[in-house]
Amino acid sequence: MTAFQPRVFSGVQPTGNLHLGNYLGAIVRFVPLQDQMPTIFSIVDMHAITVWQDPAELTQQTREVTAAYLAAGVDPKKSIIFNQSQVKEHAELAWIFNCIARMGWLKRMTQFKDKAGKNAENASVGLFAYPNLMAADILAYRATHVPVGDDQKQHLELTRDIAQKFNNDFADRIKELGLGVPNPEPSHEAPDELYFPITEPMITGPATRIMSLRDGNKKMSKSDPSDLSRINLTDDQDTIAKKIRKAKTDPEALPSEVDGLEGRAEADNLVGIYAALAGKSKAEVLGEFGGQQFSAFKPALSELAVEKLAPMNNEMRRIMNDPASVDAVLRDGAERAAEIAEPVLHDVRRIVGFLESRRN
């Protein structure tokens, strides 16, 4: 291999109701990537259990995320779709990365602090270490690109740090075994050959982070106690319209320039949602609605949201009515994913020095 094969990996947790933030921030962005390079999309159920999950709900929500992928246009013939727990290489590589990553790196992860809060001592070890599992998810396929939201950039930086440390720590061994790929950017700090790529983030579009409809300074979340804070992908047309109508705003008219959204978190969020749904920039949206009050903008946003989300909502329901077909997609995807990950883990075992005496 003279260069890493371009490959995309991304995943969505099967926890709580999927909402507009999951759709605009992740799932809808997966579709065009299928025609750019090989794509692997996972339902990351092992990440989900870092906090308690009802087992029956976890099963149902795994199928629901799969249905959302399919309804959004992710093609299981073009892409690999699977649930993470079905490919054991994720867990094995995560343990190896637990031994590569440094405690100081993980202590800097802001998401752990946000999720654990004052109860950090009672949080699971998995919640603390799950960025290492995220690195394993990506690097088990030697993925070169990951579409991420702003809140996941820190975790991808950790993935890059782990890959770099692995490449450095085992540089001689990688070269000895003939498993390296020429480093396109060798330096005093980086070896001439790499085993893992230094994965690149893909952050595109006007709405990389969708905020709460009740507080423009907080991310739209499945765990927010107020259902009015989010638009669920299973909401019907009347519910979508009601939530947008009740969305928090300010008394000022919409500005004509993007700079005018500064300091107006709720206005910025609603304009960003409109832009993402319409496939436009915020500047284009303000060119159309600048100077108008929210009493005029909200109905237009409601109409657009219903137009875009209602067909997907109906398709999700249709797919969910046939769980056997959903499971068949996941089974096929897991087999195809394992075909890529198994040789990678075979290499990694040899690189770190594990003696493989048992045939798999």
CSV table of C-alpha atoms in Angstrom, one decimal:
chain,number,residue,atom,x,y,z
A,1,MET,CA,0.0,0.0,0.0
A,2,THR,CA,1.5,3.3,-1.1
A,3,ALA,CA,-1.2,5.5,0.4
A,4,PHE,CA,-4.2,5.1,2.7
A,5,GLN,CA,-7.5,4.4,0.9
A,6,PRO,CA,-9.9,7.3,1.4
A,7,ARG,CA,-12.7,6.1,3.7
A,8,VAL,CA,-15.4,7.8,5.8
A,9,PHE,CA,-16.5,6.5,9.2
A,10,SER,CA,-19.2,8.0,11.4
A,11,GLY,CA,-21.7,6.8,14.0
A,12,VAL,CA,-24.9,7.8,15.9
A,13,GLN,CA,-25.8,6.6,19.4
A,14,PRO,CA,-29.1,4.8,19.7
A,15,THR,CA,-30.2,6.7,22.8
A,16,GLY,CA,-33.4,8.7,23.2
A,17,ASN,CA,-35.4,10.1,20.3
A,18,LEU,CA,-33.5,11.1,17.2
A,19,HIS,CA,-34.0,14.8,16.6
A,20,LEU,CA,-33.4,17.5,14.1
A,21,GLY,CA,-29.8,18.0,15.4
A,22,ASN,CA,-29.0,14.4,14.6
A,23,TYR,CA,-30.5,14.7,11.2
A,24,LEU,CA,-28.9,18.0,10.1
A,25,GLY,CA,-25.7,17.6,12.0
A,26,ALA,CA,-25.0,14.1,10.9
A,27,ILE,CA,-27.4,11.8,9.0
A,28,VAL,CA,-28.3,14.1,6.1
A,29,ARG,CA,-24.6,14.8,5.6
A,30,PHE,CA,-23.9,11.1,5.1
A,31,VAL,CA,-25.8,10.8,1.9
A,32,PRO,CA,-23.6,12.8,-0.5
A,33,LEU,CA,-20.5,11.3,1.0
A,34,GLN,CA,-21.5,7.9,-0.5
A,35,ASP,CA,-20.6,9.1,-4.0
A,36,GLN,CA,-17.3,10.6,-2.9
A,37,MET,CA,-15.5,7.7,-1.2
A,38,PRO,CA,-16.2,4.4,0.6
A,39,THR,CA,-18.5,5.1,3.6
A,40,ILE,CA,-19.1,3.2,6.9
A,41,PHE,CA,-21.9,4.3,9.1
A,42,SER,CA,-22.4,2.7,12.5
A,43,ILE,CA,-25.1,2.6,15.2
A,44,VAL,CA,-22.7,2.9,18.2
A,45,ASP,CA,-24.6,0.8,20.7
A,46,MET,CA,-21.4,0.2,22.8
A,47,HIS,CA,-21.1,3.9,23.4
A,48,ALA,CA,-24.8,4.0,24.4
A,49,ILE,CA,-24.2,1.8,27.5
A,50,THR,CA,-21.7,4.1,29.1
A,51,VAL,CA,-24.9,5.2,30.9
A,52,TRP,CA,-27.7,2.9,31.8
A,53,GLN,CA,-30.0,1.9,29.0
A,54,ASP,CA,-33.2,-0.2,29.2
A,55,PRO,CA,-32.3,-3.3,27.2
A,56,ALA,CA,-35.6,-3.5,25.2
A,57,GLU,CA,-35.4,0.2,24.4
A,58,LEU,CA,-31.8,-0.1,23.2
A,59,THR,CA,-32.8,-2.8,20.8
A,60,GLN,CA,-35.7,-0.7,19.5
A,61,GLN,CA,-33.6,2.4,19.2
A,62,THR,CA,-30.8,0.6,17.3
A,63,ARG,CA,-33.4,-0.3,14.7
A,64,GLU,CA,-34.8,3.3,14.8
A,65,VAL,CA,-31.4,4.8,14.0
A,66,THR,CA,-30.9,2.3,11.2
A,67,ALA,CA,-34.4,3.2,9.8
A,68,ALA,CA,-33.4,6.9,10.0
A,69,TYR,CA,-30.2,6.2,8.0
A,70,LEU,CA,-32.2,4.4,5.3
A,71,ALA,CA,-35.0,6.9,5.2
A,72,ALA,CA,-32.6,9.8,4.8
A,73,GLY,CA,-31.1,8.1,1.7
A,74,VAL,CA,-28.1,6.1,3.0
A,75,ASP,CA,-27.9,3.2,0.6
A,76,PRO,CA,-26.9,-0.1,2.2
A,77,LYS,CA,-25.5,-1.2,-1.2
A,78,LYS,CA,-23.2,1.9,-1.4
A,79,SER,CA,-22.4,2.2,2.3
A,80,ILE,CA,-21.8,-0.2,5.2
A,81,ILE,CA,-24.5,0.1,7.9
A,82,PHE,CA,-24.1,-1.9,11.1
A,83,ASN,CA,-24.4,-1.8,14.8
A,84,GLN,CA,-21.0,-1.5,16.5
A,85,SER,CA,-21.3,-4.3,19.0
A,86,GLN,CA,-21.5,-6.9,16.2
A,87,VAL,CA,-17.9,-6.3,15.2
A,88,LYS,CA,-15.7,-7.4,18.1
A,89,GLU,CA,-12.6,-5.6,16.7
A,90,HIS,CA,-14.0,-2.3,18.1
A,91,ALA,CA,-13.7,-3.5,21.7
A,92,GLU,CA,-10.3,-5.2,21.2
A,93,LEU,CA,-8.7,-2.1,19.6
A,94,ALA,CA,-10.3,0.1,22.3
A,95,TRP,CA,-8.4,-1.8,24.9
A,96,ILE,CA,-5.1,-1.4,23.1
A,97,PHE,CA,-5.8,2.3,22.8
A,98,ASN,CA,-6.6,2.4,26.5
A,99,CYS,CA,-3.0,1.5,26.9
A,100,ILE,CA,-1.8,4.0,24.3
A,101,ALA,CA,-3.8,7.1,25.4
A,102,ARG,CA,-2.6,9.1,28.4
A,103,MET,CA,-4.8,9.9,31.5
A,104,GLY,CA,-4.1,13.6,31.0
A,105,TRP,CA,-5.5,13.5,27.5
A,106,LEU,CA,-8.8,12.0,28.7
A,107,LYS,CA,-9.0,14.4,31.6
A,108,ARG,CA,-9.1,17.3,29.2
A,109,MET,CA,-12.2,15.9,27.4
A,110,THR,CA,-14.9,18.5,28.1
A,111,GLN,CA,-17.8,16.1,27.2
A,112,PHE,CA,-17.0,13.8,30.2
A,113,LYS,CA,-17.1,16.8,32.5
A,114,ASP,CA,-20.4,18.0,30.9
A,115,LYS,CA,-22.1,14.5,31.2
A,116,ALA,CA,-20.7,13.4,34.5
A,117,GLY,CA,-21.1,16.8,36.2
A,118,LYS,CA,-20.8,16.8,39.9
A,119,ASN,CA,-21.2,13.0,40.0
A,120,ALA,CA,-17.9,12.2,38.3
A,121,GLU,CA,-16.9,9.7,41.0
A,122,ASN,CA,-20.1,7.7,40.3
A,123,ALA,CA,-19.8,7.9,36.5
A,124,SER,CA,-18.9,4.6,34.7
A,125,VAL,CA,-15.3,4.0,33.6
A,126,GLY,CA,-16.8,3.5,30.1
A,127,LEU,CA,-18.0,7.1,30.1
A,128,PHE,CA,-14.5,8.3,31.0
A,129,ALA,CA,-12.7,6.1,28.5
A,130,TYR,CA,-15.2,6.2,25.6
A,131,PRO,CA,-13.2,8.6,23.5
A,132,ASN,CA,-10.7,5.8,23.2
A,133,LEU,CA,-13.5,3.5,21.9
A,134,MET,CA,-14.4,6.3,19.4
A,135,ALA,CA,-10.8,6.3,18.2
A,136,ALA,CA,-11.0,2.5,17.8
A,137,ASP,CA,-14.3,2.9,15.8
A,138,ILE,CA,-12.5,5.1,13.3
A,139,LEU,CA,-9.1,3.4,13.2
A,140,ALA,CA,-10.4,-0.2,13.0
A,141,TYR,CA,-11.1,0.8,9.4
A,142,ARG,CA,-8.1,3.1,9.0
A,143,ALA,CA,-10.7,5.7,8.1
A,144,THR,CA,-9.2,8.9,6.6
A,145,HIS,CA,-12.2,11.2,7.1
A,146,VAL,CA,-14.9,11.7,9.8
A,147,PRO,CA,-17.9,14.1,9.4
A,148,VAL,CA,-18.1,15.7,12.9
A,149,GLY,CA,-20.0,18.4,14.6
A,150,ASP,CA,-18.2,21.1,16.5
A,151,ASP,CA,-18.8,19.3,19.8
A,152,GLN,CA,-16.9,16.2,18.5
A,153,LYS,CA,-13.8,18.0,17.2
A,154,GLN,CA,-12.0,17.4,20.5
A,155,HIS,CA,-12.6,13.7,20.4
A,156,LEU,CA,-11.3,13.5,16.8
A,157,GLU,CA,-8.2,15.4,18.0
A,158,LEU,CA,-7.7,12.6,20.5
A,159,THR,CA,-8.1,10.0,17.7
A,160,ARG,CA,-5.3,11.8,15.8
A,161,ASP,CA,-3.1,11.9,19.0
A,162,ILE,CA,-3.6,8.1,19.6
A,163,ALA,CA,-2.8,7.3,15.9
A,164,GLN,CA,0.3,9.5,16.0
A,165,LYS,CA,1.5,7.9,19.3
A,166,PHE,CA,0.9,4.4,18.0
A,167,ASN,CA,2.8,5.2,14.8
A,168,ASN,CA,5.7,6.7,16.8
A,169,ASP,CA,5.8,4.0,19.5
A,170,PHE,CA,5.9,1.2,17.1
A,171,ALA,CA,7.7,2.8,14.1
A,172,ASP,CA,10.5,0.3,14.0
A,173,ARG,CA,8.1,-2.7,14.3
A,174,ILE,CA,5.8,-1.3,11.6
A,175,LYS,CA,8.7,-1.0,9.3
A,176,GLU,CA,10.1,-4.4,10.2
A,177,LEU,CA,6.9,-6.1,9.4
A,178,GLY,CA,6.4,-4.2,6.2
A,179,LEU,CA,3.0,-2.9,7.3
A,180,GLY,CA,3.7,0.8,6.9
A,181,VAL,CA,2.3,3.4,4.5
A,182,PRO,CA,4.6,6.2,3.4
A,183,ASN,CA,4.1,9.3,5.5
A,184,PRO,CA,3.1,12.1,3.2
A,185,GLU,CA,4.4,14.6,5.7
A,186,PRO,CA,7.5,13.1,7.5
A,187,SER,CA,9.2,15.2,10.1
A,188,HIS,CA,11.4,15.0,13.2
A,189,GLU,CA,8.3,14.1,15.2
A,190,ALA,CA,6.7,11.7,12.8
A,191,PRO,CA,8.1,8.5,11.3
A,192,ASP,CA,8.7,7.8,7.6
A,193,GLU,CA,6.0,5.2,7.6
A,194,LEU,CA,2.6,5.1,9.3
A,195,TYR,CA,0.2,2.3,10.1
A,196,PHE,CA,-2.8,4.4,11.1
A,197,PRO,CA,-3.8,7.5,9.1
A,198,ILE,CA,-4.1,10.9,10.8
A,199,THR,CA,-7.8,11.2,10.3
A,200,GLU,CA,-9.2,14.4,9.0
A,201,PRO,CA,-12.4,16.1,10.2
A,202,MET,CA,-15.1,17.0,7.7
A,203,ILE,CA,-17.2,20.0,9.0
A,204,THR,CA,-19.3,21.5,6.3
A,205,GLY,CA,-22.5,23.5,5.8
A,206,PRO,CA,-24.2,26.3,7.7
A,207,ALA,CA,-25.6,24.4,10.6
A,208,THR,CA,-22.9,22.1,12.0
A,209,ARG,CA,-24.5,22.4,15.5
A,210,ILE,CA,-28.2,22.7,16.1
A,211,MET,CA,-29.2,24.3,19.3
A,212,SER,CA,-32.2,23.9,21.7
A,213,LEU,CA,-35.4,25.6,20.6
A,214,ARG,CA,-35.8,26.8,24.2
A,215,ASP,CA,-32.2,28.0,24.8
A,216,GLY,CA,-30.0,29.0,21.9
A,217,ASN,CA,-26.9,28.6,24.0
A,218,LYS,CA,-27.5,24.8,24.6
A,219,LYS,CA,-27.1,22.1,22.1
A,220,MET,CA,-30.3,20.3,21.0
A,221,SER,CA,-30.3,17.2,23.0
A,222,LYS,CA,-32.2,13.9,23.5
A,223,SER,CA,-31.8,14.3,27.3
A,224,ASP,CA,-33.3,17.7,27.7
A,225,PRO,CA,-36.4,17.3,29.9
A,226,SER,CA,-38.5,19.7,27.7
A,227,ASP,CA,-39.7,18.0,24.6
A,228,LEU,CA,-40.3,21.5,23.2
A,229,SER,CA,-36.5,22.0,23.1
A,230,ARG,CA,-36.2,19.7,20.1
A,231,ILE,CA,-37.9,18.5,16.9
A,232,ASN,CA,-38.0,14.7,17.0
A,233,LEU,CA,-37.7,12.8,13.7
A,234,THR,CA,-40.9,11.0,14.7
A,235,ASP,CA,-42.9,14.2,15.4
A,236,ASP,CA,-46.0,14.7,13.2
A,237,GLN,CA,-46.6,17.8,11.2
A,238,ASP,CA,-48.8,19.6,13.8
A,239,THR,CA,-46.1,18.9,16.5
A,240,ILE,CA,-43.3,20.3,14.3
A,241,ALA,CA,-45.3,23.4,13.6
A,242,LYS,CA,-46.2,23.9,17.3
A,243,LYS,CA,-42.6,23.5,18.5
A,244,ILE,CA,-41.3,26.1,16.0
A,245,ARG,CA,-44.1,28.4,16.9
A,246,LYS,CA,-43.2,28.2,20.6
A,247,ALA,CA,-39.4,28.4,19.9
A,248,LYS,CA,-37.7,31.1,21.9
A,249,THR,CA,-36.8,34.3,20.0
A,250,ASP,CA,-36.1,37.9,20.8
A,251,PRO,CA,-38.2,41.0,19.9
A,252,GLU,CA,-35.9,42.3,17.2
A,253,ALA,CA,-36.5,41.9,13.5
A,254,LEU,CA,-34.1,39.5,11.6
A,255,PRO,CA,-31.0,41.3,10.4
A,256,SER,CA,-30.0,41.7,6.8
A,257,GLU,CA,-26.4,40.6,7.4
A,258,VAL,CA,-24.9,37.6,9.1
A,259,ASP,CA,-22.9,39.8,11.5
A,260,GLY,CA,-26.3,41.0,12.9
A,261,LEU,CA,-26.9,37.6,14.4
A,262,GLU,CA,-24.0,38.0,16.8
A,263,GLY,CA,-25.2,37.9,20.4
A,264,ARG,CA,-28.6,36.7,19.2
A,265,ALA,CA,-28.3,32.9,19.9
A,266,GLU,CA,-31.9,32.0,19.3
A,267,ALA,CA,-32.2,34.0,16.0
A,268,ASP,CA,-28.9,32.5,14.8
A,269,ASN,CA,-30.1,29.0,15.6
A,270,LEU,CA,-33.4,29.4,13.7
A,271,VAL,CA,-31.7,31.0,10.7
A,272,GLY,CA,-29.2,28.2,10.7
A,273,ILE,CA,-31.9,25.5,10.8
A,274,TYR,CA,-33.7,27.2,7.9
A,275,ALA,CA,-30.4,27.4,5.9
A,276,ALA,CA,-29.6,23.7,6.5
A,277,LEU,CA,-33.1,22.5,5.6
A,278,ALA,CA,-33.1,24.7,2.4
A,279,GLY,CA,-29.5,23.9,1.4
A,280,LYS,CA,-28.7,27.6,1.6
A,281,SER,CA,-26.2,29.8,3.4
A,282,LYS,CA,-27.3,32.0,6.4
A,283,ALA,CA,-26.5,35.0,4.2
A,284,GLU,CA,-29.0,33.8,1.6
A,285,VAL,CA,-31.7,33.2,4.2
A,286,LEU,CA,-31.2,36.7,5.6
A,287,GLY,CA,-31.3,38.1,2.1
A,288,GLU,CA,-34.8,36.7,1.8
A,289,PHE,CA,-36.1,37.4,5.3
A,290,GLY,CA,-33.9,40.3,6.6
A,291,GLY,CA,-36.0,43.0,8.2
A,292,GLN,CA,-38.9,40.7,8.9
A,293,GLN,CA,-40.3,39.8,12.3
A,294,PHE,CA,-40.3,36.2,13.6
A,295,SER,CA,-44.1,36.3,13.2
A,296,ALA,CA,-43.4,36.0,9.5
A,297,PHE,CA,-40.2,33.9,9.6
A,298,LYS,CA,-41.5,31.1,11.9
A,299,PRO,CA,-44.4,30.1,9.6
A,300,ALA,CA,-42.0,29.9,6.7
A,301,LEU,CA,-39.6,27.8,8.8
A,302,SER,CA,-42.5,25.5,9.9
A,303,GLU,CA,-43.6,24.9,6.3
A,304,LEU,CA,-40.1,24.1,5.2
A,305,ALA,CA,-39.4,21.8,8.2
A,306,VAL,CA,-42.7,19.9,7.5
A,307,GLU,CA,-41.9,19.7,3.8
A,308,LYS,CA,-38.4,18.2,4.5
A,309,LEU,CA,-39.2,16.0,7.5
A,310,ALA,CA,-42.6,14.6,6.8
A,311,PRO,CA,-41.5,12.3,4.0
A,312,MET,CA,-38.7,11.0,6.1
A,313,ASN,CA,-41.0,10.5,9.1
A,314,ASN,CA,-43.4,8.4,6.9
A,315,GLU,CA,-40.5,6.4,5.4
A,316,MET,CA,-39.0,5.7,8.9
A,317,ARG,CA,-42.4,4.4,10.1
A,318,ARG,CA,-42.7,2.1,7.0
A,319,ILE,CA,-39.2,0.7,7.6
A,320,MET,CA,-39.8,0.2,11.3
A,321,ASN,CA,-42.8,-1.9,10.5
A,322,ASP,CA,-40.5,-4.6,9.0
A,323,PRO,CA,-37.9,-5.2,11.7
A,324,ALA,CA,-36.6,-8.3,9.9
A,325,SER,CA,-35.5,-6.3,6.9
A,326,VAL,CA,-33.7,-3.8,9.3
A,327,ASP,CA,-31.9,-6.6,11.0
A,328,ALA,CA,-30.9,-8.0,7.6
A,329,VAL,CA,-29.3,-4.7,6.7
A,330,LEU,CA,-27.4,-4.7,10.0
A,331,ARG,CA,-26.3,-8.3,9.6
A,332,ASP,CA,-24.9,-7.7,6.1
A,333,GLY,CA,-23.2,-4.5,7.2
A,334,ALA,CA,-21.6,-6.2,10.1
A,335,GLU,CA,-20.2,-8.9,7.9
A,336,ARG,CA,-18.8,-6.4,5.5
A,337,ALA,CA,-17.4,-4.2,8.3
A,338,ALA,CA,-15.7,-7.2,9.9
A,339,GLU,CA,-14.0,-8.1,6.6
A,340,ILE,CA,-12.2,-4.7,6.8
A,341,ALA,CA,-11.5,-4.6,10.6
A,342,GLU,CA,-10.3,-8.2,11.0
A,343,PRO,CA,-7.1,-7.8,8.9
A,344,VAL,CA,-6.4,-4.5,10.7
A,345,LEU,CA,-6.6,-6.1,14.1
A,346,HIS,CA,-4.4,-9.0,12.9
A,347,ASP,CA,-1.8,-6.4,11.9
A,348,VAL,CA,-2.1,-4.5,15.2
A,349,ARG,CA,-1.7,-7.7,17.2
A,350,ARG,CA,1.5,-8.5,15.4
A,351,ILE,CA,2.7,-4.9,15.7
A,352,VAL,CA,2.3,-4.8,19.5
A,353,GLY,CA,3.8,-8.3,19.9
A,354,PHE,CA,0.8,-10.4,20.8
A,355,LEU,CA,1.5,-14.1,20.1
A,356,GLU,CA,-1.3,-15.5,18.0
A,357,SER,CA,-1.3,-19.2,18.8
A,358,ARG,CA,-5.0,-19.9,18.2
A,359,ARG,CA,-6.6,-19.9,14.8
A,360,ASN,CA,-9.7,-17.8,14.6
